[in-house]
Amino acid sequence: MGQVIIEAHGLCKYYGGRTILQDVNIKIERGDAIALIGHNGTGKSTMLRMLSGLSSPSSGRILRSPDLKFAFIPENFPKLSMTVDKYIEHAGQIEGLTKKEVHEIADELYRMFYMEDMVDIPIKHLSKGTIQKVAVVQALLTQPNVILLDEPLAGQDIKSQKNFMKIIKDMNDNGVTVVMSCHEVFLVNQLAKSAYEIKNKTMVAIPVKRKQYTQESTLDAMLFDKGSGLSNVSPEVLQWVQHSTENDDVIQLIINREKSNEVLRIMLRDGFELRGMKGV
Amino acid sequence: MKALIKYHASAYVTSAKFVMPLLVYFLFLVGFYGNSPKMVVTSFSLSAAVLYIIMVWAGFVFSDSEEAIAEQILILKAKKISTYYISKIVFLFVFSCFMSFIGIIAPALFNVIFKVSGKTLFYKPQDGKLEGLTVASILIGFLIHVLAGFLGGTVGFAFHPRIFRNRKVTVIVAMLVGFMGFVKGALMVDFKMAKFFVWIFPPMYDLVKSADNPEVTNVFPIGDMIVPLLVVVVYSVVLSALCVFAVKKKGF
C-alpha cells in the first residue's frame, strides 16, 4: 500500500441551500490515477477544488500531506488578453523558475502541442482547442505532486490529445498523482487506476478496464460530414464511441479499431459521408 | 510574491482596465492645474481626494477583473491563498504610487509652464505673494496621494466578487462607501449622532481636514497630520487583512 497523501472523511458540500456532495470518503495514495465520472453539475469540479484546498467542505474533513504541490488543468481556461508566451513566462516564474528555465521548458511543450506559431497571440484570440493547450502547458512547467484534470481533452486535436495522455501517463509512472474529472471512456481506461462515479450526491467506486498506453494505434479517428448531427448517430455506433466531437462541418468519432468497419458500415447506411480516417 | 505582482501588473495593463481611471485623473489634473493661481495644500489635498475616489473605482474593477479559474491556477502555483491576495493588494499599492506620481508631476510641470510665461501656479493667500513648489511640499504631497490612493484601492478591492456576489448592487454600495469616507464630516455637522457610526467609513475626510490649516496654506501641517496619516495606514491594512481572510474563508 502506497503513502496516503490526501484523505477525505464524510465530506459534504452545500451551495445556496442545495446539497452537491454528501458523505464522500476517499483516500488518495501517492502515484494514484483516479477518475471522477458523472454528468455535468454532479460535483466533479467541486470535488477537485476541495481536494486541492481551493474550496472548503461544508462539513467533514480533508487531510493532506504537508507541502503538496498541485497543478490544475481546468475545463475552460480563461480568455486572457495576455499572449501565450507572456502568460506562461509569468506562470513559470510564480512557480519559482527563472525566465530562461521557463522558456526552455515551454519551447519543448509548445513543440509537443503544435503551438510554436501561436505563442505571440493573445490567448483570447485563440481557438478553444489551442486555449486548452495553454492550460496544459502551464500545468506541465514543473512536476507537481498532484495534477488535477478537469475535462482536460476538451477541444484538443487528436495528436495533441495523444501527446497529452503520454505526458500524463509518464508523470503518473514517475509518482505524480493524477485526479481527473472526465467524460471520455478511453481516457479513463488509458490513464485511471481507479474510478468513481458521482451519483446521487455521493461517490461510488466503479471498475476500470485499464489499457496500456504503450499499445499504439488501437483506436481510429473517423471524420464524417456533420449531416443531421451527432444527436442522430445511431445508438449502435454510440456504444462503441470512446470520444466524440462536433463542429460546424464534421463529426469526429474515436472508435476501438476492431469496431471501425462495423461503425463505418452503420454510419454510411444512415446517410453520413466519410471525410477521413486514421489510426490514433 | 514579486512574480505574482509582475503578473498582476501585466494582466492589468494588457486588459487595458487602467486606461479609464488614468484618463479621468489626467483630465482632472489638466482641468484643475490649467488655471492659476492655486494654493499648494488645498490643491494637493483635493487632488489626493479625487485620486482616492478614482482608486475606489480602480480597486473595484481590479478585484472584478480576474476570472475564478485563472485565480485558482495561480493560487495553486503560489501554494497559499493569502499570498496570492496579498500580492494583489501590494499591486494596488504600486498602482497607487504610479497614479500619485502623475498627481504630483502634473502640478510641477504646470508650475514650470506658468513660470516660462512669467506667472506662478501657486500663491500664498496671506500676503498674496507668488511662490514655487518646495521639495517638502512635493514629498509630503506625494505621501498623501499614495496613502489616499491606497486607501481608495483597498476600499474598492474589499468589495470582492467572492464576498459580494451581486455585482450590480455592490458597485453602487462600493462607491457609496467611498463617498461616505469623504462626506462623513458634513454628516457629523448635520447629525450629531452620526459620529457613533461614521468611524466605520474610510478616514479620508479626517486626512483632508488635518491638512486644512487656514493659517498656513503653502506648507503641510505635518504635525497635525501624523495621526490621520497613521489612521489611514491602519485602516487600509486592517481592511486588506479582513478582505483576505474573507476570500480565503469563502473559497471557490
XYZ file of C-alpha atoms in Angstrom:
532
model
C 0.000 0.000 0.000
C 1.360 3.425 -1.013
C 1.660 6.546 1.058
C -1.713 8.211 1.569
C -1.355 11.878 0.612
C -4.992 13.011 0.714
C -7.691 11.578 2.884
C -11.285 12.831 2.976
C -13.835 11.811 5.574
C -17.567 12.491 5.424
C -17.294 15.407 3.026
C -20.440 17.387 2.373
C -20.788 20.465 0.219
C -23.792 22.752 0.042
C -24.257 25.683 -2.320
C -27.105 28.079 -1.656
C -29.052 25.525 0.344
C -28.556 22.835 -2.300
C -26.595 19.688 -1.435
C -23.904 18.983 -4.031
C -21.974 16.214 -2.275
C -22.984 14.160 0.727
C -20.816 11.972 2.933
C -17.971 11.451 0.474
C -14.968 9.413 1.623
C -11.802 8.865 -0.369
C -8.153 8.005 0.227
C -5.633 9.053 -2.407
C -2.205 7.484 -2.420
C 0.986 8.794 -3.995
C 1.039 7.661 -7.639
C -2.689 7.049 -7.839
C -4.599 7.840 -11.008
C -8.208 8.449 -10.145
C -11.065 9.315 -12.473
C -14.222 11.040 -11.318
C -17.077 10.368 -13.670
C -20.547 11.848 -13.681
C -22.949 14.085 -15.529
C -22.458 17.845 -15.660
C -23.271 19.520 -12.370
C -22.837 16.425 -10.230
C -19.957 17.965 -8.290
C -16.826 16.623 -10.007
C -15.157 20.032 -10.255
C -16.235 20.879 -6.706
C -14.582 17.665 -5.544
C -11.327 18.601 -7.338
C -11.380 22.047 -5.714
C -11.963 20.576 -2.262
C -9.173 18.029 -2.670
C -6.739 20.805 -3.590
C -7.856 23.130 -0.788
C -9.293 25.775 -3.110
C -12.685 25.151 -1.600
C -13.552 24.077 1.916
C -16.105 21.357 2.619
C -19.326 22.467 4.306
C -18.754 19.594 6.732
C -16.343 16.686 7.027
C -12.589 16.992 6.839
C -9.722 16.611 4.406
C -6.208 15.713 5.482
C -3.352 16.487 3.095
C 0.331 15.699 3.344
C 2.238 18.910 4.049
C 3.671 20.895 1.134
C 1.763 19.088 -1.592
C 2.234 20.844 -4.909
C -0.854 20.859 -7.118
C -1.159 21.619 -10.818
C -4.553 22.223 -12.359
C -5.825 21.885 -15.901
C -9.326 23.373 -15.982
C -12.061 22.601 -18.470
C -12.454 26.209 -19.586
C -9.231 28.146 -19.426
C -9.940 31.893 -19.281
C -9.643 34.031 -22.395
C -6.901 36.335 -21.143
C -5.656 39.388 -23.018
C -2.046 38.340 -22.384
C -0.100 36.491 -25.067
C 0.537 32.779 -24.573
C 4.259 33.249 -24.084
C 3.851 36.072 -21.561
C 1.315 34.105 -19.545
C 3.482 31.000 -19.485
C 6.511 33.097 -18.509
C 4.617 34.577 -15.551
C 3.154 31.193 -14.569
C 6.621 29.619 -14.512
C 8.125 32.477 -12.529
C 5.338 32.231 -9.949
C 6.368 28.595 -9.539
C 9.942 29.701 -8.900
C 11.512 29.115 -12.312
C 13.810 31.670 -13.898
C 12.770 33.291 -17.168
C 15.404 31.221 -19.004
C 14.204 27.968 -17.444
C 10.590 28.765 -18.281
C 11.425 29.379 -21.922
C 13.486 26.208 -22.234
C 10.677 24.062 -20.820
C 7.889 25.953 -22.577
C 9.553 25.774 -26.012
C 9.639 21.987 -25.742
C 5.991 21.884 -24.673
C 4.939 24.275 -27.468
C 6.609 21.911 -29.935
C 4.879 18.853 -28.481
C 1.491 20.545 -28.674
C 1.997 22.047 -32.140
C 1.610 25.616 -30.987
C 5.002 27.217 -31.714
C 3.386 29.672 -34.148
C 0.763 30.832 -31.687
C 2.804 31.876 -28.687
C 2.751 35.587 -29.545
C -1.024 35.723 -29.934
C -3.223 36.976 -27.081
C -4.912 33.966 -25.500
C -8.382 35.432 -26.052
C -7.854 35.286 -29.820
C -7.037 31.556 -29.908
C -9.414 28.700 -30.698
C -10.909 26.686 -27.840
C -8.578 23.779 -28.552
C -5.461 25.946 -28.515
C -6.564 27.700 -25.336
C -6.896 24.254 -23.779
C -3.308 23.540 -24.822
C -2.205 26.682 -22.940
C -3.966 25.229 -19.900
C -1.975 22.033 -20.358
C 1.371 23.771 -20.897
C 1.059 25.941 -17.774
C 0.403 22.839 -15.693
C 3.390 20.937 -17.058
C 6.068 23.578 -16.470
C 7.152 21.921 -13.239
C 6.457 18.488 -11.829
C 3.670 18.632 -9.244
C 2.822 16.051 -6.572
C -0.782 16.018 -7.715
C -2.211 17.001 -11.065
C -5.900 17.845 -11.240
C -7.524 17.461 -14.634
C -10.991 18.873 -15.226
C -12.161 17.618 -18.629
C -8.623 18.092 -19.953
C -9.170 16.940 -23.539
C -11.967 19.372 -24.354
C -11.393 20.733 -27.853
C -7.875 19.380 -28.332
C -6.928 17.762 -31.637
C -6.169 14.049 -31.709
C -2.363 14.343 -31.932
C -2.265 16.739 -29.004
C -4.600 14.513 -27.018
C -2.226 11.635 -27.640
C 0.810 13.649 -26.544
C -1.072 14.863 -23.529
C -2.042 11.364 -22.450
C 1.521 10.170 -22.900
C 2.863 13.006 -20.724
C 0.280 12.382 -18.014
C 0.979 8.653 -18.135
C 4.736 9.282 -17.805
C 4.165 11.688 -14.916
C 1.951 9.139 -13.199
C 4.594 6.444 -13.700
C 7.057 8.807 -12.006
C 4.878 9.049 -8.910
C 2.718 12.068 -9.745
C -0.820 11.530 -8.507
C -3.493 12.180 -11.117
C -7.067 13.075 -10.232
C -9.264 13.743 -13.240
C -12.825 14.592 -13.910
C -13.812 13.416 -17.368
C -16.409 12.017 -19.706
C -14.120 10.219 -22.150
C -14.179 6.467 -21.523
C -10.907 5.972 -23.398
C -9.131 8.498 -21.181
C -10.388 6.713 -18.081
C -9.381 3.327 -19.496
C -5.924 4.505 -20.528
C -4.957 6.592 -17.540
C -7.036 5.735 -14.493
C -6.128 3.072 -11.988
C -9.402 3.573 -10.164
C -12.606 5.387 -10.960
C -15.551 6.775 -9.044
C -18.919 7.748 -10.330
C -20.539 10.707 -8.617
C -24.166 9.791 -8.458
C -26.937 10.797 -6.065
C -24.515 13.251 -4.383
C -22.027 10.581 -3.336
C -19.087 8.713 -4.909
C -19.285 5.080 -5.878
C -16.231 3.086 -6.994
C -16.604 1.627 -10.486
C -14.359 -0.878 -12.284
C -11.724 0.329 -14.755
C -10.737 -1.685 -17.810
C -7.223 -0.331 -17.947
C -5.422 -0.453 -21.277
C -1.703 0.047 -21.537
C -0.866 3.264 -23.286
C 2.084 1.575 -24.995
C -0.400 -0.329 -27.106
C -0.242 2.076 -30.036
C -2.986 2.831 -32.526
C -5.726 0.696 -31.040
C -8.125 3.476 -31.857
C -9.324 5.012 -35.095
C -10.424 8.587 -35.560
C -13.219 8.822 -38.120
C -14.419 12.083 -39.619
C -17.898 12.308 -41.102
C -19.843 15.108 -42.725
C -21.945 16.557 -39.986
C -25.204 15.685 -41.776
C -28.022 15.646 -39.288
C -25.612 15.984 -36.372
C -24.194 13.916 -33.560
C -27.576 13.568 -31.942
C -28.694 11.430 -34.878
C -25.814 8.965 -34.746
C -27.221 5.508 -34.157
C -27.085 4.097 -30.604
C -25.475 1.011 -32.200
C -22.499 3.229 -33.052
C -22.524 5.277 -29.865
C -21.985 2.202 -27.724
C -18.517 1.856 -29.323
C -17.600 5.541 -29.381
C -14.809 6.362 -26.959
C -14.894 10.072 -27.662
C -16.811 12.328 -29.997
C -16.560 15.937 -31.080
C -18.721 18.035 -33.334
C -18.002 21.333 -35.050
C -19.630 23.351 -37.820
C -18.740 20.877 -40.588
C -17.776 17.487 -39.219
C -18.329 14.887 -36.570
C -15.268 13.108 -35.232
C -15.644 9.704 -33.636
C -12.896 7.831 -31.805
C -13.578 4.102 -32.089
C -11.843 0.916 -30.994
C -10.174 -0.368 -34.118
C -11.918 -3.744 -34.025
C -15.252 -1.932 -34.356
C -14.215 0.535 -37.067
C -15.576 -1.454 -40.026
C -18.879 -2.011 -38.257
C -19.172 1.688 -37.346
C -18.341 2.735 -40.890
C -20.982 0.408 -42.304
C -23.693 1.739 -39.979
C -22.758 5.388 -40.486
C -22.822 5.020 -44.286
C -26.108 3.174 -44.036
C -27.530 6.078 -42.033
C -26.528 8.610 -44.667
C -23.341 10.064 -43.130
C -20.423 10.600 -45.530
C -16.877 9.641 -44.573
C -14.438 12.567 -44.806
C -11.337 10.902 -43.367
C -9.989 8.192 -41.117
C -6.703 7.448 -39.362
C -5.236 5.427 -36.544
C -4.532 7.370 -33.368
C 5.417 37.437 -4.359
C 7.447 39.513 -6.826
C 6.442 37.208 -9.705
C 2.782 37.464 -8.709
C 2.928 41.265 -8.603
C 4.553 41.281 -12.042
C 1.772 39.015 -13.287
C -0.945 41.318 -11.891
C 0.743 44.329 -13.487
C 0.989 42.572 -16.830
C -2.611 41.313 -16.688
C -3.893 44.754 -15.660
C -2.003 46.555 -18.396
C -2.942 44.110 -21.170
C -6.591 44.170 -20.124
C -6.469 47.986 -20.531
C -8.592 48.373 -17.401
C -6.200 51.048 -16.147
C -6.975 53.381 -19.053
C -10.237 54.908 -17.811
C -9.118 55.668 -14.220
C -5.876 57.102 -15.564
C -7.664 59.171 -18.198
C -10.206 60.574 -15.726
C -7.468 61.540 -13.275
C -5.382 63.043 -16.062
C -8.320 65.148 -17.254
C -8.962 66.315 -13.707
C -5.317 67.335 -13.294
C -5.215 69.209 -16.595
C -8.519 70.965 -15.870
C -7.598 71.818 -12.299
C -3.997 72.923 -12.668
C -4.595 74.545 -16.054
C -5.806 77.665 -14.237
C -3.673 79.654 -11.817
C -3.307 80.733 -9.083
C -3.692 77.847 -6.641
C -2.770 77.149 -3.020
C -0.389 74.223 -2.513
C -2.034 72.484 0.424
C -5.646 72.750 -0.721
C -4.710 71.778 -4.285
C -2.785 68.695 -3.230
C -5.483 67.735 -0.725
C -8.188 67.977 -3.375
C -6.060 66.061 -5.889
C -5.458 63.315 -3.280
C -9.177 63.152 -2.522
C -10.001 62.785 -6.223
C -7.342 60.096 -6.512
C -8.927 58.322 -3.539
C -12.294 58.157 -5.310
C -10.695 57.068 -8.596
C -8.799 54.335 -6.772
C -12.041 53.062 -5.164
C -13.230 52.586 -8.740
C -9.903 51.085 -9.914
C -9.730 48.724 -6.912
C -13.269 47.547 -7.527
C -12.591 46.901 -11.225
C -9.306 45.181 -10.362
C -10.987 42.807 -7.906
C -13.595 42.044 -10.536
C -11.206 41.597 -13.435
C -9.735 38.150 -12.881
C -11.733 35.044 -13.664
C -12.091 32.465 -10.910
C -10.331 29.763 -12.944
C -7.287 31.984 -13.562
C -7.151 32.711 -9.832
C -7.401 29.016 -8.943
C -4.481 28.124 -11.222
C -2.254 30.837 -9.787
C -3.236 30.165 -6.178
C -2.163 26.539 -6.612
C 1.110 27.710 -8.138
C 1.662 30.217 -5.313
C 0.654 27.446 -2.847
C -1.100 29.863 -0.483
C -4.383 31.674 -0.985
C -3.271 34.514 1.291
C -0.003 35.021 -0.649
C -1.992 35.407 -3.834
C -4.409 38.019 -2.461
C -1.729 39.918 -0.571
C 0.159 40.201 -3.863
C -2.946 41.773 -5.404
C -3.138 44.327 -2.612
C 0.557 45.104 -2.957
C -0.043 45.642 -6.658
C -2.787 48.143 -5.791
C -0.246 49.968 -3.642
C 2.208 50.036 -6.562
C -0.530 51.321 -8.880
C -1.419 53.946 -6.294
C 2.243 55.079 -6.286
C 2.157 55.348 -10.076
C -1.042 57.436 -10.021
C 0.364 59.568 -7.204
C 3.478 60.252 -9.236
C 1.255 61.589 -12.008
C -0.739 63.547 -9.434
C 2.458 65.281 -8.275
C 4.351 65.596 -11.532
C 1.383 67.352 -13.192
C 1.398 70.460 -10.932
C 5.201 70.509 -11.046
C 5.057 70.609 -14.859
C 2.306 73.214 -14.880
C 4.379 75.248 -12.433
C 7.287 75.242 -14.895
C 4.977 76.130 -17.803
C 3.496 79.028 -15.839
C 6.997 80.246 -14.890
C 8.049 80.279 -18.549
C 5.082 82.527 -19.299
C 6.028 84.794 -16.397
C 3.385 83.563 -13.967
C 3.364 81.212 -10.989
C 0.902 78.424 -10.348
C 0.894 78.630 -6.563
C 0.494 81.611 -4.245
C 0.230 82.376 -0.531
C -3.117 83.996 0.271
C -1.803 85.587 3.491
C 0.375 88.076 1.689
C -0.661 87.402 -1.908
C 2.937 86.567 -2.820
C 3.567 84.121 -5.592
C 5.746 81.108 -4.840
C 7.040 77.961 -6.416
C 6.765 74.392 -5.194
C 9.087 73.338 -2.403
C 10.687 69.909 -2.166
C 8.955 69.372 1.174
C 5.528 70.110 -0.347
C 6.231 67.688 -3.176
C 7.337 64.885 -0.845
C 4.501 65.301 1.650
C 2.036 65.748 -1.211
C 3.261 62.512 -2.760
C 2.882 60.680 0.550
C -0.681 61.941 0.966
C -1.535 60.909 -2.593
C -0.058 57.420 -2.135
C -1.895 56.772 1.121
C -5.173 58.251 -0.123
C -4.896 56.219 -3.340
C -4.088 53.026 -1.457
C -6.978 53.630 0.918
C -9.339 54.003 -2.042
C -7.857 50.938 -3.738
C -8.355 48.741 -0.681
C -11.925 50.023 -0.201
C -12.779 49.125 -3.812
C -10.941 45.798 -3.621
C -12.716 44.839 -0.391
C -15.955 44.560 -2.379
C -14.529 41.409 -3.944
C -16.836 39.319 -6.165
C -16.292 36.258 -3.993
C -17.566 38.115 -0.934
C -20.267 40.193 -2.637
C -21.753 38.203 -5.496
C -24.399 40.652 -6.737
C -22.124 42.985 -8.669
C -24.793 45.466 -9.797
C -25.740 46.304 -6.213
C -22.165 46.018 -4.958
C -20.777 48.619 -7.360
C -23.288 51.166 -6.013
C -22.546 50.232 -2.395
C -18.776 50.428 -3.001
C -18.985 53.912 -4.479
C -21.354 54.987 -1.698
C -18.921 53.766 0.961
C -16.118 55.523 -0.918
C -18.017 58.824 -0.917
C -19.037 58.397 2.709
C -15.357 58.394 3.591
C -15.272 61.840 2.059
C -18.524 63.396 3.209
C -18.739 61.971 6.697
C -17.536 65.287 8.156
C -20.545 67.122 6.760
C -22.772 64.341 8.041
C -21.393 64.780 11.562
C -22.108 68.506 11.445
C -25.752 67.938 10.482
C -26.380 64.842 12.595
C -24.580 64.746 15.922
C -25.390 61.059 16.370
C -23.528 60.242 13.137
C -20.191 60.258 14.969
C -21.142 56.915 16.545
C -21.164 55.091 13.236
C -19.258 57.129 10.624
C -15.928 55.957 12.054
C -16.542 52.754 10.136
C -16.183 54.593 6.817
C -12.749 55.248 5.271
C -10.861 58.036 7.088
C -10.369 60.200 4.000
C -12.226 63.196 5.457
C -10.005 63.140 8.556
C -6.874 63.260 6.388
C -8.091 66.160 4.246
C -9.287 68.068 7.314
C -5.946 67.670 9.081
C -4.163 69.226 6.094
C -6.585 72.143 6.019
C -4.919 74.683 8.314
C -6.304 78.162 7.496
C -3.215 79.782 8.976
C -0.790 78.071 6.681
C -1.759 77.164 3.133
C 1.596 76.711 1.480
C 3.087 74.224 3.967
C 1.514 70.986 5.099
C 0.921 70.990 8.885
C 2.697 67.651 9.153
C 2.487 67.601 12.960
C -1.323 67.697 12.780
C -1.342 65.144 10.004
C 0.666 62.344 11.581
C -2.251 60.739 13.418
C -4.708 60.913 10.465
C -1.980 59.511 8.180
C -1.399 56.618 10.582
C -5.155 56.034 10.821
C -5.304 55.809 7.006
C -2.466 53.262 7.003
C -4.024 51.175 9.783
C -7.487 51.346 8.178
C -6.090 50.196 4.795
C -4.082 47.354 6.335
C -6.933 46.121 8.542
C -9.415 46.315 5.652
C -6.988 44.385 3.419
C -6.473 41.731 6.103
C -10.240 41.336 6.594
C -10.715 41.050 2.831
C -8.007 38.371 2.506
C -9.492 36.496 5.451
C -12.985 36.653 3.924
C -11.986 35.457 0.426
C -9.909 32.695 1.992
C -12.800 31.619 4.177
C -15.277 31.802 1.301
C -13.192 29.603 -1.025
C -14.325 28.783 -4.570
